[in-house]
XYZ file of C-alpha atoms in Angstrom:
385
model
C -1.826 6.266 42.570
C -4.942 8.147 41.286
C -6.865 7.242 38.598
C -6.412 9.551 35.217
C -8.989 11.335 34.037
C -10.856 9.546 30.992
C -11.656 12.061 29.136
C -7.684 13.259 28.891
C -7.047 9.854 28.647
C -8.776 10.248 24.816
C -7.944 13.954 24.277
C -11.925 14.670 24.505
C -13.846 17.819 26.316
C -16.782 16.427 28.525
C -19.322 17.334 25.712
C -17.662 15.090 23.595
C -20.436 13.118 21.072
C -20.693 8.761 20.957
C -18.873 9.859 17.503
C -16.427 11.693 19.164
C -15.744 8.948 21.612
C -15.377 6.032 19.285
C -12.845 8.296 16.793
C -10.736 9.115 19.674
C -10.591 5.453 21.078
C -9.724 4.428 17.530
C -6.800 6.641 17.772
C -5.378 6.095 20.804
C -5.605 2.132 20.189
C -4.388 2.479 16.843
C -1.232 4.283 18.243
C -0.528 1.877 21.244
C -1.485 -1.462 19.497
C 0.736 -3.924 20.907
C 1.377 -5.048 17.562
C 3.143 -1.868 16.902
C 4.839 -1.403 20.123
C 6.417 -4.801 20.647
C 7.861 -5.300 24.593
C 6.917 -1.976 24.978
C 5.659 -1.795 28.528
C 4.196 1.803 28.831
C 2.393 1.256 25.553
C 1.005 -1.637 26.335
C -0.424 0.398 29.392
C -1.362 3.208 27.603
C -3.471 1.083 25.067
C -5.221 -0.607 28.267
C -5.787 2.399 29.854
C -7.595 3.778 26.693
C -9.886 0.633 26.663
C -10.753 1.525 30.054
C -11.869 4.623 29.456
C -13.980 3.746 26.379
C -15.415 1.404 28.093
C -16.579 3.921 30.922
C -17.554 6.613 28.114
C -18.593 4.417 25.716
C -21.633 3.158 27.831
C -24.383 5.903 28.314
C -25.218 4.947 32.037
C -21.575 4.553 33.375
C -20.696 7.625 31.857
C -23.449 9.440 33.595
C -22.265 7.886 36.690
C -18.832 8.761 35.820
C -19.715 12.802 34.982
C -21.543 13.309 38.314
C -19.552 11.096 40.966
C -16.217 10.486 38.856
C -13.848 7.437 39.593
C -15.625 6.928 43.174
C -18.957 6.504 41.308
C -17.554 3.698 39.008
C -16.219 1.665 42.346
C -19.079 2.548 44.932
C -22.968 1.868 45.471
C -23.667 4.390 42.571
C -23.115 1.637 40.175
C -24.986 -0.993 41.930
C -22.067 -3.911 42.636
C -19.110 -1.997 41.656
C -16.958 -1.830 38.117
C -15.878 -5.249 37.285
C -13.357 -5.616 34.071
C -15.505 -8.862 34.134
C -17.979 -6.442 33.123
C -16.192 -6.225 29.260
C -18.755 -7.992 27.766
C -19.921 -5.905 24.902
C -16.479 -6.738 22.991
C -18.843 -6.248 20.065
C -17.855 -2.635 20.374
C -14.846 -2.816 19.936
C -14.687 -5.452 17.205
C -17.135 -2.857 15.123
C -14.825 -0.118 15.810
C -11.555 -2.481 15.223
C -13.160 -4.962 12.145
C -10.119 -4.029 10.202
C -7.771 -4.323 12.425
C -6.550 -7.722 11.914
C -5.742 -7.039 8.227
C -3.850 -4.445 9.580
C -2.056 -6.041 12.200
C -2.200 -9.979 10.930
C -3.548 -11.690 13.726
C -5.988 -11.638 16.836
C -4.884 -9.444 19.384
C -8.376 -8.090 20.104
C -9.190 -11.011 21.188
C -6.536 -11.758 23.174
C -7.145 -8.655 25.157
C -11.208 -8.810 25.186
C -11.854 -12.850 25.666
C -13.352 -12.684 22.065
C -15.229 -16.153 22.324
C -15.103 -18.760 19.625
C -12.645 -21.519 20.741
C -9.187 -22.011 19.410
C -8.157 -20.137 16.716
C -7.200 -22.968 14.454
C -4.552 -23.021 11.206
C -2.848 -19.815 10.329
C -3.333 -17.819 7.508
C -0.247 -17.718 4.789
C 1.932 -15.040 4.079
C 1.003 -12.724 1.485
C 3.365 -11.879 -1.255
C 4.324 -8.805 -3.187
C 6.546 -9.397 -6.295
C 7.777 -6.671 -8.749
C 6.362 -6.606 -12.201
C 8.766 -4.319 -14.700
C 7.177 -3.062 -17.528
C 7.956 -0.626 -20.549
C 5.670 2.296 -21.455
C 5.327 0.039 -24.792
C 3.603 -2.456 -22.950
C 1.336 -0.170 -20.708
C 0.107 1.238 -23.226
C -1.210 -1.961 -25.270
C -1.721 -4.248 -21.895
C 0.358 -7.663 -21.501
C 0.544 -10.782 -20.133
C 3.914 -11.610 -18.198
C 4.685 -14.923 -16.777
C 6.148 -14.427 -12.861
C 8.454 -16.600 -11.262
C 9.134 -16.625 -7.356
C 9.300 -18.764 -4.117
C 6.482 -19.137 -1.938
C 5.855 -21.672 1.047
C 3.582 -24.102 -0.412
C 1.928 -27.184 0.902
C 4.637 -30.171 1.861
C 4.560 -33.203 -0.044
C 5.862 -35.875 2.620
C 3.129 -35.146 4.829
C 0.548 -33.708 2.883
C 0.195 -30.244 5.078
C -0.279 -32.054 8.490
C 3.103 -31.253 9.897
C 3.358 -34.854 10.844
C 5.214 -38.006 10.340
C 3.758 -40.444 8.447
C 1.209 -42.274 10.708
C 1.784 -40.064 13.253
C -1.771 -38.029 14.473
C -1.649 -34.679 16.372
C -3.067 -34.921 19.930
C -5.146 -32.342 22.132
C -2.740 -29.840 23.295
C -2.458 -30.481 27.174
C -1.601 -26.429 28.028
C -4.698 -25.297 26.570
C -7.110 -28.755 26.615
C -7.643 -28.226 23.012
C -9.032 -24.482 23.680
C -5.917 -22.521 21.781
C -6.133 -20.303 24.692
C -4.843 -19.445 28.174
C -7.462 -17.488 30.497
C -5.395 -16.057 33.624
C -7.351 -14.227 36.180
C -5.945 -11.707 38.438
C -7.567 -8.972 41.025
C -7.255 -5.370 40.747
C -8.953 -2.208 42.250
C -11.654 -2.823 40.203
C -12.352 -6.445 40.871
C -11.284 -9.405 38.713
C -9.286 -9.148 35.583
C -9.625 -12.196 33.066
C -6.632 -11.835 30.630
C -7.064 -13.926 27.629
C -4.039 -14.899 25.543
C -3.174 -17.507 22.627
C -1.873 -20.736 24.057
C 2.023 -20.595 23.460
C 2.224 -24.263 23.542
C -0.145 -24.860 20.335
C -0.138 -21.109 18.945
C -3.794 -21.651 19.062
C -4.670 -24.300 17.530
C -5.468 -26.872 19.901
C -3.244 -29.501 18.917
C 0.233 -30.548 18.932
C 2.299 -32.431 16.846
C 4.505 -34.734 19.033
C 6.307 -37.128 15.911
C 7.054 -34.458 13.412
C 7.646 -34.401 9.721
C 11.057 -34.617 8.810
C 11.079 -32.157 5.616
C 9.237 -29.464 6.543
C 9.669 -29.707 10.872
C 6.226 -30.016 11.836
C 5.125 -26.904 9.690
C 3.198 -28.756 6.756
C 4.790 -26.701 4.364
C 8.235 -26.117 2.248
C 9.742 -23.272 -0.075
C 8.911 -23.895 -3.116
C 9.485 -21.907 -6.813
C 6.102 -21.731 -8.951
C 5.511 -20.006 -12.696
C 2.159 -17.936 -12.771
C 0.927 -15.966 -15.908
C -0.291 -12.415 -15.121
C -2.842 -10.540 -17.244
C -1.791 -6.999 -16.807
C -4.560 -4.498 -18.554
C -3.511 -1.673 -20.677
C -2.924 2.033 -18.408
C -1.525 0.664 -15.189
C 1.216 3.216 -13.580
C 3.921 2.581 -11.569
C 2.407 1.783 -7.833
C -0.396 -0.345 -9.307
C -0.793 -3.689 -7.994
C -2.462 -6.711 -9.364
C -4.071 -9.526 -6.538
C -3.980 -12.539 -6.856
C -6.193 -14.128 -4.206
C -4.906 -17.636 -2.591
C -1.775 -17.329 -4.292
C 0.500 -16.219 -1.677
C 2.298 -19.115 1.052
C -0.090 -21.655 2.439
C -0.521 -21.138 5.977
C 1.242 -23.900 8.592
C -0.113 -27.203 8.781
C -2.744 -27.004 6.011
C -4.103 -23.080 6.853
C -5.358 -21.052 4.251
C -3.137 -19.265 1.386
C -2.307 -16.020 1.501
C -2.250 -13.709 -1.290
C 0.471 -12.737 -4.316
C 0.424 -8.804 -4.778
C 1.745 -8.353 -8.640
C 3.203 -4.671 -7.965
C 3.929 -2.494 -11.122
C 7.245 -0.965 -11.751
C 7.374 1.510 -14.644
C 10.757 1.793 -16.742
C 11.877 4.300 -17.809
C 12.002 5.168 -21.220
C 14.848 6.333 -23.523
C 12.918 8.503 -25.270
C 9.175 9.050 -23.922
C 8.415 10.459 -20.822
C 5.065 9.745 -19.344
C 2.687 12.724 -17.485
C -0.682 10.915 -16.204
C -2.047 9.538 -19.504
C -0.225 11.928 -21.917
C 3.432 11.099 -22.980
C 6.070 13.510 -23.900
C 8.498 13.163 -27.021
C 11.265 16.091 -27.773
C 11.566 16.287 -31.658
C 14.974 18.448 -32.693
C 14.290 20.016 -35.579
C 16.493 21.950 -38.338
C 16.215 25.968 -38.483
C 14.970 25.451 -41.826
C 12.054 23.436 -40.762
C 11.423 25.652 -38.118
C 11.308 28.809 -40.310
C 9.684 27.575 -43.338
C 7.532 24.613 -41.891
C 7.435 20.849 -42.971
C 6.044 17.333 -42.942
C 7.903 15.447 -40.359
C 7.461 11.510 -38.992
C 7.322 11.199 -35.389
C 7.684 8.263 -33.293
C 4.673 7.094 -31.271
C 4.643 4.161 -28.527
C 2.963 1.525 -31.103
C 3.931 2.970 -34.793
C 4.558 6.032 -36.256
C 2.623 9.396 -37.203
C 2.644 12.115 -39.706
C 3.087 15.763 -38.078
C 2.516 19.069 -39.850
C 5.462 21.743 -38.534
C 4.132 24.722 -39.656
C 6.353 27.915 -40.641
C 7.692 29.927 -37.731
C 7.552 27.486 -35.155
C 9.075 28.044 -32.439
C 11.925 26.364 -30.409
C 10.011 24.835 -27.290
C 6.534 24.825 -29.021
C 4.143 21.981 -28.280
C 1.823 20.306 -30.276
C -0.743 16.948 -29.170
C -1.046 14.059 -31.770
C -4.763 13.174 -30.245
C -5.014 9.932 -29.365
C -1.546 8.743 -29.214
C -0.692 8.530 -25.451
C -2.028 5.558 -22.801
C -5.035 4.261 -22.539
C -7.241 5.325 -19.227
C -7.241 1.645 -16.813
C -11.216 1.679 -17.040
C -11.134 1.902 -20.498
C -13.361 4.972 -21.570
C -10.457 7.177 -23.195
C -6.898 7.249 -24.217
C -4.195 10.123 -23.119
C -2.507 11.836 -26.429
C 1.171 12.467 -27.205
C 2.759 15.475 -26.644
C 5.674 16.870 -28.915
C 7.942 19.359 -28.050
C 10.115 20.599 -30.676
C 13.603 21.984 -30.334
C 15.292 23.410 -33.134
C 18.755 22.178 -33.566
C 21.813 24.199 -33.597
C 24.510 22.318 -35.777
C 27.988 22.483 -34.221
C 29.738 22.970 -37.165
C 29.009 24.078 -40.696
C 31.574 23.577 -44.080
C 32.092 26.870 -45.726
C 29.528 26.934 -48.260
C 26.798 26.697 -44.952
C 28.583 29.444 -43.157
C 28.499 31.842 -46.599
C 24.697 30.902 -46.935
C 23.918 32.170 -43.938
C 25.897 35.270 -43.364
C 23.859 36.049 -46.670
C 20.514 35.188 -44.765
C 21.913 37.289 -41.877
C 22.352 40.207 -44.139
C 18.574 39.879 -45.446
C 16.744 39.399 -41.987
C 14.703 42.242 -41.455
C 12.591 40.210 -38.297
C 13.450 40.755 -34.865
C 12.691 38.701 -32.194
C 10.198 40.816 -29.180
C 11.956 42.890 -26.901
C 14.807 44.004 -29.519
C 16.602 40.634 -28.753
C 18.809 39.387 -31.466
C 17.505 37.801 -34.477
C 17.793 34.212 -35.437
C 20.930 34.432 -37.776
C 22.796 37.331 -35.418
C 23.343 34.520 -33.007
C 24.248 32.150 -35.981
C 27.240 34.569 -37.068
C 28.157 35.213 -33.212
C 28.364 31.176 -32.720
C 30.372 30.689 -35.929
C 32.445 33.603 -35.774
C 31.201 35.073 -39.127
């Protein structure tokens, strides 16, 4: 079976730069990563194929040989002994490319694939938790302290996190001899291939517990409900989160604790509508207030404010109350409150009101733009005058 072209594997042209090669490999490895494609043999093969291509193209000397002689050069005398998977020693290149992969996928897959040194993995870190907190606009505008209650995995009180029954001790894993890793050597056309995986017996810890704690089943942790106080600053928005470091679940058998992420959810307000750091309020006013002008009181997020409606105000016109909106999250500046006035049309009029409107309609001399109907003309039609 012919070998694939390494440039095609990574989707590159032959004049690709070192930076292009790294970016292309990162893209392929992220796409076919085993943690994203669990149980997919084809994806696993593509992942190893991409790693093989990067092993050659990412090395200046090997790339020169490959460009000149192709795959034959990698396994022939041009390579000085042939291409060996055991030559995969510059794992630091891969770790540099995937310096944050463990955070993304939550594991040590890179070490499993490329034999990263360092012995057993040790206790695992606990899970991160995401706790939603619902806030009103008033709370967002002023900042608030909230108490949250949630369940997490905490250290088992019975075994103090060891996972062993009282008086029992953990023993060295007989499968990996305490190394936490299992190495299996196989041979291929390229030579010897060493596959390093996490020990399935001890899960990478190097020790196993024979006499397990009855309360936690040997895990060293149990579910508990906790209560924490969280200070939420003014200016947060829907989707923001506040990290509480080390307040997530504790890891199995005394592993480090994960984090608790407090996720902000913004509750819909009955009267106000948020637009960035500005808030919008719709104020109903009467015909007379719109025509003659008026002083009105407008509710704000934390109090009330006086506002002047100028004579001749049109329905839908927007006024601005400076500094009455949401503060900036960084503390620099505050948004405004926008007040959109809506001229209110009464649904019913008594006879006296109808008479007054008819009289006003007779006196009305100003026509709206483009020959539209006047205010009181519309009133006559609405009330059958």
